[in-house]
Every structure is written in structure tokens, then in C-alpha cells.
GROMACS .gro file of C-alpha atoms in nm:
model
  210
    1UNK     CA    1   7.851   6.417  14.156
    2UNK     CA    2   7.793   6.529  13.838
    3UNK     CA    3   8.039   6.780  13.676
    4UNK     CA    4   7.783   6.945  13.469
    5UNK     CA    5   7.729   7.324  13.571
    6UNK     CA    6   7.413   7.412  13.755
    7UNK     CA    7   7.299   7.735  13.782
    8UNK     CA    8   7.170   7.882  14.115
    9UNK     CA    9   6.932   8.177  14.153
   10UNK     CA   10   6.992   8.334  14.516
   11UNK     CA   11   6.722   8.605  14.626
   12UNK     CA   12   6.842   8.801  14.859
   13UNK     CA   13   6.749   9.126  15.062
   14UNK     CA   14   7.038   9.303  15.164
   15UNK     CA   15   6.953   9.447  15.515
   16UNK     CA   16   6.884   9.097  15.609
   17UNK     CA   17   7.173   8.929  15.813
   18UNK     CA   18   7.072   8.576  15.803
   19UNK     CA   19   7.062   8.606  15.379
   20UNK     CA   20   7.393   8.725  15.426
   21UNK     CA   21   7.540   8.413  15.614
   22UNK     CA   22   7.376   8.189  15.311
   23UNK     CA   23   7.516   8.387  15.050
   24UNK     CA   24   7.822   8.359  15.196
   25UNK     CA   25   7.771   8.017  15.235
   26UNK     CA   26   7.669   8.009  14.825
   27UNK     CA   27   8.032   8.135  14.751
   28UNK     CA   28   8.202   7.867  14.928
   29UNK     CA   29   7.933   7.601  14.741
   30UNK     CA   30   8.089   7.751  14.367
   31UNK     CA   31   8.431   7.698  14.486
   32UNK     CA   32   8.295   7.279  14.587
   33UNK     CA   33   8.062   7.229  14.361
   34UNK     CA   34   7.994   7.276  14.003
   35UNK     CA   35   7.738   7.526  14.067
   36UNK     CA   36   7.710   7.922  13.936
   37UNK     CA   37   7.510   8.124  14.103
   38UNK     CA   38   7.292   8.397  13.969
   39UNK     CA   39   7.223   8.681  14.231
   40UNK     CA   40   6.870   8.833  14.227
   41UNK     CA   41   6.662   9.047  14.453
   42UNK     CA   42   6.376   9.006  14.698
   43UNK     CA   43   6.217   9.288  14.947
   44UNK     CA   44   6.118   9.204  15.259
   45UNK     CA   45   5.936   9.583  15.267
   46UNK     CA   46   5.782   9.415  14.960
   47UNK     CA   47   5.686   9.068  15.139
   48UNK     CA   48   5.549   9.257  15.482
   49UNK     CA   49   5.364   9.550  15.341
   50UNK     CA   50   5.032   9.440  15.386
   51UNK     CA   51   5.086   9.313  15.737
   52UNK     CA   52   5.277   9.566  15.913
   53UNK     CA   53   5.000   9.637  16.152
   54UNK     CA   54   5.083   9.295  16.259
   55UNK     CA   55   5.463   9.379  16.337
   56UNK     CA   56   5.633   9.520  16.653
   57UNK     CA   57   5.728   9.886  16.603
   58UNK     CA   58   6.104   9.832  16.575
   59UNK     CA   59   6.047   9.546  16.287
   60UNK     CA   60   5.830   9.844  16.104
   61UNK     CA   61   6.097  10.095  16.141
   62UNK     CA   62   6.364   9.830  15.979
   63UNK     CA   63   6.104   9.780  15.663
   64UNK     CA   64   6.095  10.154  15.630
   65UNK     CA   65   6.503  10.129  15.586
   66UNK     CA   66   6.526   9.816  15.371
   67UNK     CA   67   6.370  10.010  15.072
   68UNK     CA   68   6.677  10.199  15.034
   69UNK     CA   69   6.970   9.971  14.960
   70UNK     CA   70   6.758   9.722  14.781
   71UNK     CA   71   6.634   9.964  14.538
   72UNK     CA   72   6.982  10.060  14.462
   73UNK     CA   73   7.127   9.716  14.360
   74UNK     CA   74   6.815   9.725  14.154
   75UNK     CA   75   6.879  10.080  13.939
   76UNK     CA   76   7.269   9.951  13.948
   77UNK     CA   77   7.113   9.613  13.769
   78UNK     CA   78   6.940   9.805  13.527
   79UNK     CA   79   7.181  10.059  13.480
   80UNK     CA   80   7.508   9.877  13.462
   81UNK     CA   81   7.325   9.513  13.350
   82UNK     CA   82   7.319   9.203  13.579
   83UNK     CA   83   7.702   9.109  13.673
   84UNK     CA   84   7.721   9.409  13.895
   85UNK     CA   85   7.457   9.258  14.086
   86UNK     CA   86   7.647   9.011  14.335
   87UNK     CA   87   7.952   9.201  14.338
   88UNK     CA   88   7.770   9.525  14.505
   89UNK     CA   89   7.613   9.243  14.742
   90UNK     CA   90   7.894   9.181  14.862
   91UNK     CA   91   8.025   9.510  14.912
   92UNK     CA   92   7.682   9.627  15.117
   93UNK     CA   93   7.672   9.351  15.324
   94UNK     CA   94   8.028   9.341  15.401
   95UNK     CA   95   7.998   9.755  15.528
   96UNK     CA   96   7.618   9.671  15.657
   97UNK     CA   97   7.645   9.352  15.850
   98UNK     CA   98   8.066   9.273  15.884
   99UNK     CA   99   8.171   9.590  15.976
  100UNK     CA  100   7.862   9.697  16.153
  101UNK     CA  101   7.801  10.004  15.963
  102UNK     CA  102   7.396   9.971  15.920
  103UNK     CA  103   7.224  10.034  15.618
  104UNK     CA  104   7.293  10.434  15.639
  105UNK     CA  105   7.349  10.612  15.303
  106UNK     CA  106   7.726  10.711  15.370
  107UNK     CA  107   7.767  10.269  15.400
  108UNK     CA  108   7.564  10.292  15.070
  109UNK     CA  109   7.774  10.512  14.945
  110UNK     CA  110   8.077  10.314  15.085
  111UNK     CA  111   7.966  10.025  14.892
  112UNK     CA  112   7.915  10.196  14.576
  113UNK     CA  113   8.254  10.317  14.495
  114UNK     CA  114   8.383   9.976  14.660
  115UNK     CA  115   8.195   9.762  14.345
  116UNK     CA  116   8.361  10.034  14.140
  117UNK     CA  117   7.989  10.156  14.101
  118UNK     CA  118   7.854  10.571  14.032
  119UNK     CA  119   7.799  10.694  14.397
  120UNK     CA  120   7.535  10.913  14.253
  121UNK     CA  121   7.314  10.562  14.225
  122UNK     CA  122   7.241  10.611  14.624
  123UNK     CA  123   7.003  10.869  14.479
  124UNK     CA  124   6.786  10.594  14.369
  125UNK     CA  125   6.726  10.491  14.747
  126UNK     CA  126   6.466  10.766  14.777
  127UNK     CA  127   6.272  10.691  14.456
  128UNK     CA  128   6.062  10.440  14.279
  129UNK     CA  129   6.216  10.431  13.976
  130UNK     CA  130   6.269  10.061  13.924
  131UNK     CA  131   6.041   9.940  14.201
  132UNK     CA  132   5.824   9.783  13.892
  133UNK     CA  133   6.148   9.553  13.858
  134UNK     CA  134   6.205   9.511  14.218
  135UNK     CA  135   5.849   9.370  14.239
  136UNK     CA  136   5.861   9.170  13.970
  137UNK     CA  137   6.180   9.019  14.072
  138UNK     CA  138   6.064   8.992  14.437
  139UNK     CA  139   5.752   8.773  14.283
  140UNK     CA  140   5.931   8.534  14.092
  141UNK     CA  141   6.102   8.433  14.392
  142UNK     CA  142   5.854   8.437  14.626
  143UNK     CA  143   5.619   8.243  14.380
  144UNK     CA  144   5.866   7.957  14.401
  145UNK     CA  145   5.818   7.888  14.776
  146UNK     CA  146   5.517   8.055  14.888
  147UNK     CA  147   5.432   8.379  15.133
  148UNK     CA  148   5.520   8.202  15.486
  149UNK     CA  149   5.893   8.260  15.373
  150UNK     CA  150   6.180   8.524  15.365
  151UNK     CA  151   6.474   8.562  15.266
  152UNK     CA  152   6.696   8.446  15.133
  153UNK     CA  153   6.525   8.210  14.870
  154UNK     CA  154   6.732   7.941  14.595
  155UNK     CA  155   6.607   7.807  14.321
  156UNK     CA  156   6.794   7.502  14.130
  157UNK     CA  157   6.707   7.275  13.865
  158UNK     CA  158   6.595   6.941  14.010
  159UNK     CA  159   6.726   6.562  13.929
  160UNK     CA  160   6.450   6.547  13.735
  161UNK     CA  161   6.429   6.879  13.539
  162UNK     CA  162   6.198   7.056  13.726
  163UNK     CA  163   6.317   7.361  13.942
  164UNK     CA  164   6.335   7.286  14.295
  165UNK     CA  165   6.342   7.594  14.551
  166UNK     CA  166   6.377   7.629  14.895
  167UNK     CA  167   6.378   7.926  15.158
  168UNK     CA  168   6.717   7.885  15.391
  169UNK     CA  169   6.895   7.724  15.445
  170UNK     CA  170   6.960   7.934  15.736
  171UNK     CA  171   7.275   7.879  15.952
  172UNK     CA  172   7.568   7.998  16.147
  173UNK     CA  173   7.880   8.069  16.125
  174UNK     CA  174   7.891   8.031  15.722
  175UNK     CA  175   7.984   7.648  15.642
  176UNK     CA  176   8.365   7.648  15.476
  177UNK     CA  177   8.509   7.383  15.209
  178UNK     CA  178   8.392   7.047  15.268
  179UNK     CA  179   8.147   7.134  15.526
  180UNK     CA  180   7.955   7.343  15.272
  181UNK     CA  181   7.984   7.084  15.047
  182UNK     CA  182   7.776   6.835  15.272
  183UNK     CA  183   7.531   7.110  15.332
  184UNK     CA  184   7.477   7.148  14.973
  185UNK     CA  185   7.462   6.817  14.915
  186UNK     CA  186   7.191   6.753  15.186
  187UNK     CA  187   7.005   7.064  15.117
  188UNK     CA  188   6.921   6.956  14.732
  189UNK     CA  189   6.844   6.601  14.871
  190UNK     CA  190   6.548   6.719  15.114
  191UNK     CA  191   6.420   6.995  14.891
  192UNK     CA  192   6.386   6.775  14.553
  193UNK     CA  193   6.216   6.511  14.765
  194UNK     CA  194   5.782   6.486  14.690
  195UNK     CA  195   5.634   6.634  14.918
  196UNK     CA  196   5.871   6.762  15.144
  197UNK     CA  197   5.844   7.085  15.302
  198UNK     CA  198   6.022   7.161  15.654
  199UNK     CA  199   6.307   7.165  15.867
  200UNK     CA  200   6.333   7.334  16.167
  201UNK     CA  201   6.428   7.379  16.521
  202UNK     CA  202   6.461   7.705  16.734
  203UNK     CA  203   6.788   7.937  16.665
  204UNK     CA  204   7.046   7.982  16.956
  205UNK     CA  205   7.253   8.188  16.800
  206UNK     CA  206   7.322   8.558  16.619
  207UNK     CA  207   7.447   8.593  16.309
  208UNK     CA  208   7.822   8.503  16.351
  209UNK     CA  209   8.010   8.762  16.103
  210UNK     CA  210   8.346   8.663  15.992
   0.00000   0.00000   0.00000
């Protein structure tokens, strides 16, 4: 392997649970690998918005909430520049999906002062402010893989220069030292091959939180 540093861009949504067991996942991959990883955000509100007459009711009512805490790690991007990013991540998904707080504003809040963040940035849940940059962000990633994807999405640069990205990989519990190695490892392998595009077989299990 080379020792050279590669940087990885990981879009994430942060009501989504299985984005949270791969980014979780990603932080046990810079600890094995030479590999950085750049934390950016995706919507699925964003990706679903002109199909939610397609969706079941509850799946609706979950878009309606996931505007909230993504627009938030936006306005603290912009406001307080791009390292703040996966640290307030970590700290919403830890209250949101670990401790089974849900995406409520008081776990917001929570996860605000627990980045060492302004608490009065929850105010940005309920406005538009940024959503220019949440879209725009949302598109680059999604324009890397295609619409028949979620989140999370990574985007590396390939053995031969070019960027290779890849929706997934999604998995359960989150893969620890040398196992996450090996998925690493095999993920780049598959997704830098020509014309490869899928991998898949039907998920037994829930989000395993640890």
C-alpha cells in the first residue's frame, strides 16, 4: 500500500443511520490507512423532493425533519469554516442515532455546545439561509454516482487519477482495525474497476449502534 495521503470526501446526511455506521467506519479507515477524510453534506429532503408522492407517509414525515439538522452543519460550515464540519457530525449522530435521542432541537442543541459550537446556530434549522450551499454541495455528490443513490456517498482519487465514487458501502456493526482495513481495501478495488457498478444482497439487520 502506498503511504502517500489520499483524501476522502464523505457525504453524509445526518438523520440517516446507515451513513452513520460508514462514517464510523471512515474513522477507523484514517487510523489503517493513509487516508484523510473530508466531511461534506448531502440531503436526502434534497434527493426525494420531487418524488415524495411516491413515498409512504412515515418516510415523508422523516424528510420534513431531515431539513433541520442538515441545514445547521451547513450555517456552522459557513459560519465557523469547514473543520467544524465532521466534528459536529459526530456529536449529532452520536445524541441522534447512539443515544437514541432523534433529531429533536434540544439533541440539536445538545450537539451544538458538545462540538463547542453557538447553540443559537439551531436557529438556522427553520430557515433557508444557506440552502443555496446545501444544494450545491448535495449536487456535487450526487453528480458523482447518479440519482438511484443515497447516502452516504465517497469520492477518492482513483489508481489512475481519475476520481472514483461510490454510494455505501453500507454495513453493520461498523468494521474495527484490520477488518476495516480489508473493507477499504476491497471497496476501492470494485469501485475503480471499468464498468463496474453493483453489489448487493438484501439487509438482515438494523443499524447496530455501538
Amino acid at each position: 500500500m502506498s503511504e502517500s495521503r489520499t483524501t476522502a470526501d464523505f457525504y453524509f446526511d445526518p438523520m440517516c443511520p446507515w451513513a452513520w455506521m460508514t462514517s464510523r467506519w471512515m474513522l477507523e479507515v484514517e487510523q489503517v490507512r493513509p487516508v484523510d477524510v473530508r466531511w461534506k453534506v448531502m440531503s436526502l429532503a434534497v434527493l426525494n423532493e420531487n418524488r415524495l408522492d411516491e413515498l409512504p407517509a412515515e418516510y415523508r414525515e422523516l424528510l420534513t425533519q431531515a431539513w433541520g439538522p442538515v441545514r445547521v452543519v451547513v450555517a456552522a460550515q459557513q459560519l465557523h469554516g469547514d473543520e467544524v464540519v465532521g466534528k459536529l457530525y459526530t456529536a449529532l449522530g452520536t445524541r441522534f442515532h447512539n443515544n437514541g435521542e432523534g433529531a429533536t432541537r434540544e439533541a440539536i442543541v445538545g450537539a451544538l455546545t458538545d462540538a463547542g459550537l453557538p447553540e443559537d446556530l439551531v436557529e438556522y434549522a427553520d430557515k433557508d439561509t444557506y440552502d443555496a450551499e446545501l444544494r450545491a454541495s448535495h449536487t456535487e455528490g450526487i453528480e458523482k454516482v447518479g440519482q438511484d443513490v443515497g447516502t452516504p456517498v465517497i469520492a477518492v482519487p482513483g489508481p489512475t487519477g481519475d476520481e472514483v465514487a461510490f454510494f455505501g458501502p453500507v454495513v453493520t456493526p461498523t468494521p474495527r482495525g484490520d477488518a476495516a482495513a480489508r473493507l477499504w481495501d476491497g471497496t476501492l478495488l470494485v469501485a475503480s474497476t471499468p464498468g463496474f457498478y453493483e453489489i448487493k444482497r438484501t439487509r438482515t439487520a438494523a443499524p447496530s449502534f455501538e
